[in-house]
Structures are given as structure tokens and as C-alpha cells.
JSON list of C-alpha atoms in Angstrom, two decimals:
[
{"chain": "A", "resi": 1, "resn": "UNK", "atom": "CA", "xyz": [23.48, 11.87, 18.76]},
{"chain": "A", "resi": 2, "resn": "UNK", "atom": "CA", "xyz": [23.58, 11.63, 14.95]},
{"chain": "A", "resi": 3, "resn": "UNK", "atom": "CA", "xyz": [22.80, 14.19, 12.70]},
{"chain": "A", "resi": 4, "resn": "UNK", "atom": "CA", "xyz": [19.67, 12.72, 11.70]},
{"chain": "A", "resi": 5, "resn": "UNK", "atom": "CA", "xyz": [18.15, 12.56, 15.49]},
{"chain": "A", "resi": 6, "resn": "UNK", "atom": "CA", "xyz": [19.61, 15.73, 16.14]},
{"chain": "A", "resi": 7, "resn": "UNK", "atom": "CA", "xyz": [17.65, 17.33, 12.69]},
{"chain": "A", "resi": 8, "resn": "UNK", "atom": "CA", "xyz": [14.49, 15.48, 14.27]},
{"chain": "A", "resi": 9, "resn": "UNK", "atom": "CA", "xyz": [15.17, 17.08, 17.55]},
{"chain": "A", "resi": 10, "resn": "UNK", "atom": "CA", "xyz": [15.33, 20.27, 16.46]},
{"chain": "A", "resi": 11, "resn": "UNK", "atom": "CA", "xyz": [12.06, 19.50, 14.17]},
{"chain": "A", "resi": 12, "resn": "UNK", "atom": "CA", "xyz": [10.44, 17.97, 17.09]},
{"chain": "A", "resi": 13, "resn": "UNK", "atom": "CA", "xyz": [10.77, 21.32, 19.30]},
{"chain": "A", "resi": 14, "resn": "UNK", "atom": "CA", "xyz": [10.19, 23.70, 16.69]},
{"chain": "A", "resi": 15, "resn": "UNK", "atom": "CA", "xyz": [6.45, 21.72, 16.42]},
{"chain": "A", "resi": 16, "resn": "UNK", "atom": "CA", "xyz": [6.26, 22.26, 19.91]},
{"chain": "A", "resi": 17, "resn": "UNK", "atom": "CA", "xyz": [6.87, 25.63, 19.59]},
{"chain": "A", "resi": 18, "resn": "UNK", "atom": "CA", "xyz": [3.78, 26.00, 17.34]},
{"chain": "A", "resi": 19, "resn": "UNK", "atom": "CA", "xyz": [1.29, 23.34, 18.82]},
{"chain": "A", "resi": 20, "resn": "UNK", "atom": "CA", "xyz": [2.05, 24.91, 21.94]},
{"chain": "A", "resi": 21, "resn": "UNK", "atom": "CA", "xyz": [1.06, 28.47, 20.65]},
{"chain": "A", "resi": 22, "resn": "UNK", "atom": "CA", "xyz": [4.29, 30.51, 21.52]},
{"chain": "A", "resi": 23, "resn": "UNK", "atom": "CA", "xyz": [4.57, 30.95, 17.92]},
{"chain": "A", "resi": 24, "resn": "UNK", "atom": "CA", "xyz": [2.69, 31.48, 15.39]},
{"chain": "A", "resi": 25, "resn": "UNK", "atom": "CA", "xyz": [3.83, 28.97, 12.69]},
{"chain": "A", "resi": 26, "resn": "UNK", "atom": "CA", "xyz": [3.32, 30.88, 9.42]},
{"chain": "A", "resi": 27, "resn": "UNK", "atom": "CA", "xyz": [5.10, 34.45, 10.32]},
{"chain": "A", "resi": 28, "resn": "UNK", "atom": "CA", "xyz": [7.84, 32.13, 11.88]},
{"chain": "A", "resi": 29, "resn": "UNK", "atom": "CA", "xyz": [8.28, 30.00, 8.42]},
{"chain": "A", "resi": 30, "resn": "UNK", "atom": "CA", "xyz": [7.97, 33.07, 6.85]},
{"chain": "A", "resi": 31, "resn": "UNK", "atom": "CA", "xyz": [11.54, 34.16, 8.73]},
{"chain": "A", "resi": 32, "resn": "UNK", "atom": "CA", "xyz": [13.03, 31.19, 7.79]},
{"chain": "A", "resi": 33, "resn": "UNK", "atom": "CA", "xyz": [12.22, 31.84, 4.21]},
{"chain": "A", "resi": 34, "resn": "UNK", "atom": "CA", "xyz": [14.26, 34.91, 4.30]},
{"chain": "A", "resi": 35, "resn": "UNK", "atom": "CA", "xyz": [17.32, 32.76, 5.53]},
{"chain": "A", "resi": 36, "resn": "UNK", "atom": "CA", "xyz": [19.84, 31.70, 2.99]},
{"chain": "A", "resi": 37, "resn": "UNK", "atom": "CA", "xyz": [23.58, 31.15, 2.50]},
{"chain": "A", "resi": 38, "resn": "UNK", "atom": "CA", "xyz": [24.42, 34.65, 2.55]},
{"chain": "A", "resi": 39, "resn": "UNK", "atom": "CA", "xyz": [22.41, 34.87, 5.90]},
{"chain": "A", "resi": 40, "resn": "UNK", "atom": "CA", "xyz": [22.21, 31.68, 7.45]},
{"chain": "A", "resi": 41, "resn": "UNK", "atom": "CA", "xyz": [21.68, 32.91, 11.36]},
{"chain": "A", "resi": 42, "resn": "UNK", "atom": "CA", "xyz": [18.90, 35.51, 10.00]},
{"chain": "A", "resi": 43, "resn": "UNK", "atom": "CA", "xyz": [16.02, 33.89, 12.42]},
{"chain": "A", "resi": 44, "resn": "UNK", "atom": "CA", "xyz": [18.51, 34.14, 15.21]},
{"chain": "A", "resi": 45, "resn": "UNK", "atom": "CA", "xyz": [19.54, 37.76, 15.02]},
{"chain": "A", "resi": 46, "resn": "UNK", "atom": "CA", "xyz": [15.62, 38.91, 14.02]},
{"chain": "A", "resi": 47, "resn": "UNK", "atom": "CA", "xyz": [14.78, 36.86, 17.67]},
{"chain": "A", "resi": 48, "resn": "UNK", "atom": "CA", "xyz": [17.65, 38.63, 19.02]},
{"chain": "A", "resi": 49, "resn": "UNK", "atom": "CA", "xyz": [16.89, 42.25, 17.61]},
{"chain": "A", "resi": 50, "resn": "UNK", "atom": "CA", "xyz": [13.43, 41.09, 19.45]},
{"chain": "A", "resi": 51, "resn": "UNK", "atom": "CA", "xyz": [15.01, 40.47, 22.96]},
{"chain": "A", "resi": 52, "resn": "UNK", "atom": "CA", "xyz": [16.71, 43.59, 22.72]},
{"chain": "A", "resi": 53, "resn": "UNK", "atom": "CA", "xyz": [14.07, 45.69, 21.70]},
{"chain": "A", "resi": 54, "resn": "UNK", "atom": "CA", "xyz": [11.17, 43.86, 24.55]},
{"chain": "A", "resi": 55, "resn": "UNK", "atom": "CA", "xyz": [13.80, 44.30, 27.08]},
{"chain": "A", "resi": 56, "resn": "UNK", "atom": "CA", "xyz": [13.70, 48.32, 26.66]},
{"chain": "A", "resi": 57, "resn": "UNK", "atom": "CA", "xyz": [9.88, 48.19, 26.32]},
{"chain": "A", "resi": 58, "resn": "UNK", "atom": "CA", "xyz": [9.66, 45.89, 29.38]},
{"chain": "A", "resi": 59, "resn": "UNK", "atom": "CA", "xyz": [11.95, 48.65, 31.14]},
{"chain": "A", "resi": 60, "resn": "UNK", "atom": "CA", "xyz": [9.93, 51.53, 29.86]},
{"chain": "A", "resi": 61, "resn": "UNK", "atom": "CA", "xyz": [6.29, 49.23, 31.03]},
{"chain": "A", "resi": 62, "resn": "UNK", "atom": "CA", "xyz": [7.73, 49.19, 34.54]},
{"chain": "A", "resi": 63, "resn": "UNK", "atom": "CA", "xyz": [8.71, 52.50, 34.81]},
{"chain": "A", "resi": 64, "resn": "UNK", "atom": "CA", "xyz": [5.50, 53.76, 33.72]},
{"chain": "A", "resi": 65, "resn": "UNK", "atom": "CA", "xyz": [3.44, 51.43, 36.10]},
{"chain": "A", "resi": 66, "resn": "UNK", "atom": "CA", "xyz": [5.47, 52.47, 39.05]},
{"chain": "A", "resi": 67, "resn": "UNK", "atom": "CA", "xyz": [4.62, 56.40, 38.66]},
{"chain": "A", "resi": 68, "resn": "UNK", "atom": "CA", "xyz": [0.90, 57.85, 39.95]},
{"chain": "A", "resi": 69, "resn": "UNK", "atom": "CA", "xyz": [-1.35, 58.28, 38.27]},
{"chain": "A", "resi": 70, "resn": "UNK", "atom": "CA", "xyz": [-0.80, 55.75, 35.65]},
{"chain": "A", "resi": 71, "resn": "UNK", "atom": "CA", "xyz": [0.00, 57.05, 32.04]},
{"chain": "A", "resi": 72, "resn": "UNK", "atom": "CA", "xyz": [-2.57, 55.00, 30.57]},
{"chain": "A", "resi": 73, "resn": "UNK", "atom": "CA", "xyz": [-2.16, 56.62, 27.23]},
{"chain": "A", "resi": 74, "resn": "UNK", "atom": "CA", "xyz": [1.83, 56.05, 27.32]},
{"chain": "A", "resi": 75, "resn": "UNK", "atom": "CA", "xyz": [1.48, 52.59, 28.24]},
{"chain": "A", "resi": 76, "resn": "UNK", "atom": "CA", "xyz": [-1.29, 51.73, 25.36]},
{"chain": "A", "resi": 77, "resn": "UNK", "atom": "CA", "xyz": [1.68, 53.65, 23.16]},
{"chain": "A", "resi": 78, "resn": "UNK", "atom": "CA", "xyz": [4.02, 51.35, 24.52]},
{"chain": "A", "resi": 79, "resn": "UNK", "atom": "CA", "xyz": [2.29, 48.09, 24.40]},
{"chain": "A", "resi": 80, "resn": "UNK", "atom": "CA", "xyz": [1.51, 48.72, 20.60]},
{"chain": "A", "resi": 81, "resn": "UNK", "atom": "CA", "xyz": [5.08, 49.07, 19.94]},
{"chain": "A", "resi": 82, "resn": "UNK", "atom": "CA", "xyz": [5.00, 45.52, 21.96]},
{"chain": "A", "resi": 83, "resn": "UNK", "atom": "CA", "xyz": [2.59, 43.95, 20.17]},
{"chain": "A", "resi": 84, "resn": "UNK", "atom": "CA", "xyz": [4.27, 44.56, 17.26]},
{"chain": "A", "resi": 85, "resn": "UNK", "atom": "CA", "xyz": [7.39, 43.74, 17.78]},
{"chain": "A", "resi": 86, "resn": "UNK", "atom": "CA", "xyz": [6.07, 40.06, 18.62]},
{"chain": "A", "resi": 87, "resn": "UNK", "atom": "CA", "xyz": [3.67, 40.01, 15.52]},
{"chain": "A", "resi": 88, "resn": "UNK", "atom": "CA", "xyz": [7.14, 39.95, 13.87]},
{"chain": "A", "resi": 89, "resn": "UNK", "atom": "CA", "xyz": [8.50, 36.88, 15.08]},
{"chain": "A", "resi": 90, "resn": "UNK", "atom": "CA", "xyz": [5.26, 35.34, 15.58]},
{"chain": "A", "resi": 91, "resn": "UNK", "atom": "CA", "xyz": [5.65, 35.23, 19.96]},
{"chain": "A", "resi": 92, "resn": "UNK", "atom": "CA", "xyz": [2.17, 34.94, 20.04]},
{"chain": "A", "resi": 93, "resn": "UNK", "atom": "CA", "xyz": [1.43, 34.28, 23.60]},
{"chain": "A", "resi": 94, "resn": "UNK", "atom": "CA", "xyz": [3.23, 37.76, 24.51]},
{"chain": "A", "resi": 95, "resn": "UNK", "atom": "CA", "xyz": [0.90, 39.03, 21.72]},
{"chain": "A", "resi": 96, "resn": "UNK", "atom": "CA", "xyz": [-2.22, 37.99, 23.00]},
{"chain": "A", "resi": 97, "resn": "UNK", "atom": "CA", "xyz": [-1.03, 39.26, 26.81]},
{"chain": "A", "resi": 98, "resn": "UNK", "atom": "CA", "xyz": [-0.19, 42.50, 25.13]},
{"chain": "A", "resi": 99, "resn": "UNK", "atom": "CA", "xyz": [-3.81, 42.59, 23.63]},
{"chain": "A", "resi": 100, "resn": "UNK", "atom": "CA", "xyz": [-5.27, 42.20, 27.26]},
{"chain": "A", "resi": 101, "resn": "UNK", "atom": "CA", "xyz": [-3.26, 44.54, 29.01]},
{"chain": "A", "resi": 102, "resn": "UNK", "atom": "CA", "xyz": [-4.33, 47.41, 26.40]},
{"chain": "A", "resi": 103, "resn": "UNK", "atom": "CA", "xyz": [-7.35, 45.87, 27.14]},
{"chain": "A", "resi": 104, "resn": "UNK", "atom": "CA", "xyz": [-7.27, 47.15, 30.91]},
{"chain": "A", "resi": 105, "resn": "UNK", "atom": "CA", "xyz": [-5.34, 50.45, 29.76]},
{"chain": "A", "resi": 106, "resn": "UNK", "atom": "CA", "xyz": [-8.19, 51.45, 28.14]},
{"chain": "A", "resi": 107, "resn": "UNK", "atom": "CA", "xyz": [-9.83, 50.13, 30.68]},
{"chain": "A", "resi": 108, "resn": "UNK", "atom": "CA", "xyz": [-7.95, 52.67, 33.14]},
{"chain": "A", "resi": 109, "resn": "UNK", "atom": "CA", "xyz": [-7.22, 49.39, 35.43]},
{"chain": "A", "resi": 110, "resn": "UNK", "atom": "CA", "xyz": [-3.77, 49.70, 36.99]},
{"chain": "A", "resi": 111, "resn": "UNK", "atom": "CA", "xyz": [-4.62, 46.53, 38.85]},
{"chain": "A", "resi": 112, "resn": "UNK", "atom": "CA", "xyz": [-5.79, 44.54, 35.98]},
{"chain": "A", "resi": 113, "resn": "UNK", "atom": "CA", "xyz": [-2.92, 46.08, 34.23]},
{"chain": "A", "resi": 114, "resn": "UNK", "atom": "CA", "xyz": [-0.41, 45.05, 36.83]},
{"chain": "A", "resi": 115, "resn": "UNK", "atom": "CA", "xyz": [-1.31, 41.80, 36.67]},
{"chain": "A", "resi": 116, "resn": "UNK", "atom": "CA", "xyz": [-1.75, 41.63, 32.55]},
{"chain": "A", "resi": 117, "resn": "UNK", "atom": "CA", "xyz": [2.34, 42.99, 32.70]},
{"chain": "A", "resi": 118, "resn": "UNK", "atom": "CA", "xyz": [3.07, 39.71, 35.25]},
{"chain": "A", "resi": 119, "resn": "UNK", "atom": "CA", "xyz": [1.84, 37.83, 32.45]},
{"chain": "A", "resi": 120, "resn": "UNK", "atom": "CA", "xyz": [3.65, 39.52, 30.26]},
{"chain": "A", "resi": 121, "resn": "UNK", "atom": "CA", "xyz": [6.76, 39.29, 31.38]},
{"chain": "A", "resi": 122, "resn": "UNK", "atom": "CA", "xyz": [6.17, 35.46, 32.32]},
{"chain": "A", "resi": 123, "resn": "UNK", "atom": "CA", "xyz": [5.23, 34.58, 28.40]},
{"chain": "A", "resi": 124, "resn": "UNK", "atom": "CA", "xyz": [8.09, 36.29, 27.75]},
{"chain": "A", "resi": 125, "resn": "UNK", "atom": "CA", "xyz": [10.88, 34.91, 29.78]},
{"chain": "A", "resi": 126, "resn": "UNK", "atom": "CA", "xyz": [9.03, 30.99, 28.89]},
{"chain": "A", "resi": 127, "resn": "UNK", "atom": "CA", "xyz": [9.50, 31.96, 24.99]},
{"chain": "A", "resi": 128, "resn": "UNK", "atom": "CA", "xyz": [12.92, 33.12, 25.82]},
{"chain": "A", "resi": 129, "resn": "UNK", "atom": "CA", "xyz": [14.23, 30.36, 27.56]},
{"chain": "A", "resi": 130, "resn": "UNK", "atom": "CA", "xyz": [12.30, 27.47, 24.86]},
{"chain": "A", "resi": 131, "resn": "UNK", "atom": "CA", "xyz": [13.98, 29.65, 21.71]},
{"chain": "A", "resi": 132, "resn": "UNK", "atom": "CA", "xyz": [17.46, 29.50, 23.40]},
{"chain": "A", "resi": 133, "resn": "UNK", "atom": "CA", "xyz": [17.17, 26.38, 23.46]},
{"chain": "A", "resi": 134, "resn": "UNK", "atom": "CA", "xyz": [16.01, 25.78, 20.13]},
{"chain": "A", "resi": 135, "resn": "UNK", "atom": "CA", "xyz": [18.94, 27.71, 18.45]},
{"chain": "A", "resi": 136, "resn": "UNK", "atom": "CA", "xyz": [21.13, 25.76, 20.39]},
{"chain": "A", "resi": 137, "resn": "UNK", "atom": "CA", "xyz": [20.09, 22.45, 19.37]},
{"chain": "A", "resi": 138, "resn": "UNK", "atom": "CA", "xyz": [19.85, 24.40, 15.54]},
{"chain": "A", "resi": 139, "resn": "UNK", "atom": "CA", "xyz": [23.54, 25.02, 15.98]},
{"chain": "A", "resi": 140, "resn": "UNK", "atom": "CA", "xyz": [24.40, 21.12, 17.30]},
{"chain": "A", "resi": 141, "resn": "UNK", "atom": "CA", "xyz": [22.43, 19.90, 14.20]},
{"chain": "A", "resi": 142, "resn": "UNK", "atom": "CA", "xyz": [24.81, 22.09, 12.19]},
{"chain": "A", "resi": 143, "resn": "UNK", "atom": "CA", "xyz": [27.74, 21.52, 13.90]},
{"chain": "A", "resi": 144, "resn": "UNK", "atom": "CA", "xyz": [27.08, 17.57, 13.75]}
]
């Protein structure tokens, strides 16, 4: 592939991205405003910062569903932290699974809450996997 179909390639799936609602296109454009010269990988490492940080709160969700009673109050804690951290890069399908498991937190449903962190964690690994694969084809378009 040529530069050209690789640039519309990697336009192509970042639309996707947004008509598809994993991201919310405005706070991601916003990120890519920030990236310059001096930074040029800055979307990358925020998206990576993001992994690492919803891979501890994922660990820290599971632990706290697994011990009874559930720590309702911990978990709304924890889910805010969530929430936020996806606000940042604009995952807003995690977001919006985020808002319905507080939802059944506040609820006091561990079973509607158990199946709200499924969700989750599903949203999650689907936005993973796509944005991989988006920064790779970013770097091919680079590279080419």
C-alpha cells in the first residue's frame, strides 16, 4: 500500500472509531491537538497511561466484587476513578457501562453489578484491541 491509501486507512478507522461510539470524537481530536513534533506519539502514550491505569482499576473491581458483602461504596469510589479515566480519552462505551454499573451500586445490586462489570470489561478489551490496531496502521502510514 501507498502512503496515500495507507493515510485513508488510518482515516477510515479512526471514523469508525467515532461513528461507532467507542470514542467520543471531540475529547479524542482534542488529544491529537496536543501532539506535535516535540511529542509526536502523545495520543499513544495518553491511551497507554489509560490501559495501565483501567487494568489496576479492573483488578481492584474484581477484587471488590469477589468479597461479601459487597463494598458498594468502594466500588462507586472506584468506578468514578473509571469513568474518568475514559472521559479522558474519550472510550465512551466503557463510560457509559461505568455510568450503569454505579447505577446498580447505588442500587446495592451485586447481580446487576456483576453483570454491568462483564460489560465492562468486554467494551474494554473491544476498544483495546480496535486502538491497537489503529496505532499500528498510524505507525505504517508513518513509516511508508
Amino acid at each position: 500500500m501507498n502512503s496515500n491509501q495507507l493515510q485513508h486507512q488510518v482515516l477510515n478507522m479512526r471514523r469508525s472509531l467515532f461513528d461507532q461510539g467507542y470514542l467520543d470524537s471531540e475529547q479524542f481530536i482534542q488529544l491529537e491537538d496536543l501532539q506535535d513534533d516535540a511529542n509526536p506519539n502523545f495520543v499513544e502514550e495518553v491511551v497507554s497511561l489509560f490501559y495501565s491505569d483501567s487494568a489496576r482499576l479492573i483488578q481492584n473491581i474484581e477484587q471488590t466484587l469477589s468479597n461479601r458483602p459487597v463494598d458498594f461504596s468502594r466500588l462507586d469510589d472506584i468506578l468514578h476513578q473509571f469513568k474518568g479515566s475514559c472521559s479522558s480519552i474519550g472510550a465512551n462505551k466503557v463510560k457509559d457501562a461505568c455510568s450503569q454499573f454505579r447505577e446498580y451500586c447505588n442500587a446495592g445490586n451485586a447481580e446487576g453489578s456483576s453483570r454491568s462489570f462483564q460489560l465492562i470489561k468486554q467494551e474494554y478489551e473491544i476498544l483495546r484491541r480496535r486502538l491497537e490496531s489503529y496505532f499500528q496502521m498510524v505507525k505504517r502510514a508513518k513509516a511508508a
